[in-house]
Short mmCIF file of C-alpha atoms in Angstrom, two decimals:
data_model
loop_
_atom_site.label_atom_id
_atom_site.label_comp_id
_atom_site.label_asym_id
_atom_site.label_seq_id
_atom_site.Cartn_x
_atom_site.Cartn_y
_atom_site.Cartn_z
CA MET F 1 49.01 17.51 104.95
CA ALA F 2 49.57 13.92 104.50
CA GLN F 3 52.51 11.38 105.44
CA VAL F 4 53.45 8.43 103.67
CA THR F 5 56.33 5.76 103.95
CA LEU F 6 57.63 4.65 100.62
CA ASN F 7 59.79 1.62 100.14
CA VAL F 8 62.07 2.51 96.92
CA ASN F 9 64.83 0.37 96.32
CA GLY F 10 64.81 -1.63 99.87
CA ARG F 11 64.89 1.86 101.84
CA ARG F 12 62.01 3.34 103.58
CA TYR F 13 61.41 7.17 102.77
CA SER F 14 58.68 9.45 104.70
CA VAL F 15 57.48 11.91 102.29
CA GLY F 16 54.68 14.75 102.59
CA CYS F 17 51.74 14.82 100.28
CA GLN F 18 48.17 15.95 100.23
CA ASP F 19 45.63 14.40 101.68
CA GLY F 20 43.99 11.54 99.69
CA GLN F 21 47.23 11.24 97.43
CA GLU F 22 48.85 8.36 99.54
CA ASP F 23 47.75 5.65 97.80
CA HIS F 24 48.77 7.35 94.53
CA LEU F 25 52.52 7.86 95.56
CA LEU F 26 52.62 4.30 97.00
CA GLY F 27 51.82 3.30 93.17
CA LEU F 28 54.32 5.58 91.77
CA ALA F 29 56.78 3.77 94.37
CA LYS F 30 55.89 0.64 92.93
CA TYR F 31 56.33 1.84 89.35
CA ILE F 32 59.85 3.17 90.31
CA ASN F 33 60.73 -0.21 91.91
CA GLN F 34 59.56 -2.16 88.72
CA LYS F 35 61.81 0.05 86.78
CA ILE F 36 64.80 -0.51 89.38
CA ASP F 37 64.39 -4.07 89.31
CA GLU F 38 64.49 -3.85 85.37
CA LEU F 39 67.72 -1.89 85.43
CA LYS F 40 69.04 -4.29 88.13
CA GLY F 41 68.58 -7.20 86.03
CA SER F 42 70.60 -5.82 82.96
CA MET F 43 73.27 -3.40 84.87
CA GLY F 44 74.82 -5.88 87.31
CA GLN F 45 76.44 -4.84 90.31
CA VAL F 46 76.55 -0.88 90.39
CA SER F 47 76.10 1.76 93.28
CA GLU F 48 72.61 2.76 94.54
CA ALA F 49 73.25 6.34 93.78
CA HIS F 50 73.97 4.98 89.95
CA LEU F 51 70.86 2.92 90.01
CA MET F 52 68.54 5.73 90.99
CA LEU F 53 70.28 8.02 88.61
CA MET F 54 69.84 5.40 85.48
CA ALA F 55 66.19 4.82 86.86
CA SER F 56 65.67 8.63 87.02
CA LEU F 57 67.12 8.88 83.51
CA LEU F 58 64.53 6.11 82.39
CA LEU F 59 61.65 7.70 84.05
CA ALA F 60 62.32 11.10 82.44
CA ASP F 61 62.66 9.31 78.93
CA GLU F 62 59.33 8.10 79.68
CA LEU F 63 58.27 11.49 80.44
CA HIS F 64 59.40 12.94 77.37
CA GLU F 65 57.90 10.71 75.11
CA ALA F 66 54.37 11.30 76.78
CA TYR F 67 55.03 15.20 75.99
CA ILE F 68 56.03 14.41 72.67
CA GLN F 69 52.46 12.40 72.10
CA ILE F 70 50.50 15.30 73.84
CA ASP F 71 52.55 17.80 71.37
CA ASP F 72 51.49 15.52 68.38
CA GLY F 73 47.92 15.14 69.72
CA LYS F 74 48.35 11.48 69.07
CA SER F 75 47.65 8.37 71.39
CA GLY F 76 49.81 5.16 70.46
CA ASN F 77 47.56 4.00 67.93
CA GLY F 78 47.96 7.31 65.92
CA LYS F 79 44.52 8.35 66.27
CA LYS F 80 43.55 11.96 67.49
CA ASP F 81 43.14 11.75 71.60
CA THR F 82 40.10 12.79 73.11
CA ALA F 83 39.94 15.82 75.57
CA ALA F 84 39.62 13.18 78.32
CA ASP F 85 42.60 11.40 76.92
CA GLU F 86 44.91 14.45 76.77
CA VAL F 87 44.16 15.34 80.45
CA GLU F 88 44.68 11.59 81.40
CA ALA F 89 48.10 11.83 79.83
CA GLU F 90 48.99 15.07 81.37
CA LYS F 91 48.36 13.77 84.50
CA VAL F 92 50.33 10.38 83.72
CA ALA F 93 53.47 12.76 82.54
CA SER F 94 53.01 14.97 85.58
CA ALA F 95 53.28 12.08 87.82
CA LEU F 96 56.35 11.17 85.82
CA GLU F 97 57.92 14.22 86.04
CA SER F 98 57.35 13.93 90.02
CA CYS F 99 58.79 10.70 90.31
CA ALA F 100 61.87 11.90 88.16
CA ASP F 101 62.72 14.84 90.25
CA ARG F 102 61.95 12.75 93.34
CA LEU F 103 64.21 9.93 92.23
CA GLU F 104 67.20 12.73 91.09
CA SER F 105 66.99 14.19 94.66
CA ILE F 106 67.39 10.89 96.50
CA ALA F 107 70.42 9.73 94.19
CA ALA F 108 72.22 13.40 94.73
CA ARG F 109 71.51 12.94 98.62
CA LEU F 110 73.12 9.55 98.33
CA GLU F 111 75.94 10.65 96.32
CA ASN F 112 76.92 12.87 99.08
CA GLN F 113 76.56 10.35 101.94
#
């Protein structure tokens, strides 16, 4: 099992992952940071736990929308997905779900500190 250090909202987190998945996790952390930065711009001064919760909700909403698209069998342009598109959408949905779970865990730990 590999270890990777992620920087999320200025904090470093060491997490385990499957060998070869380090770059993928770093990319997910970058995506999470983009969402957090968007929220910071629109929410003003809030606690870190609140910010992480809001980021989790935002990512969970994106995941929900991805599942709806998969269930409907449609891509963003309304055409039927190919099998490859559906597999890719499921991978994205799985990655977003994993990120949302991780953010919820981090937010819960921050609230308990």
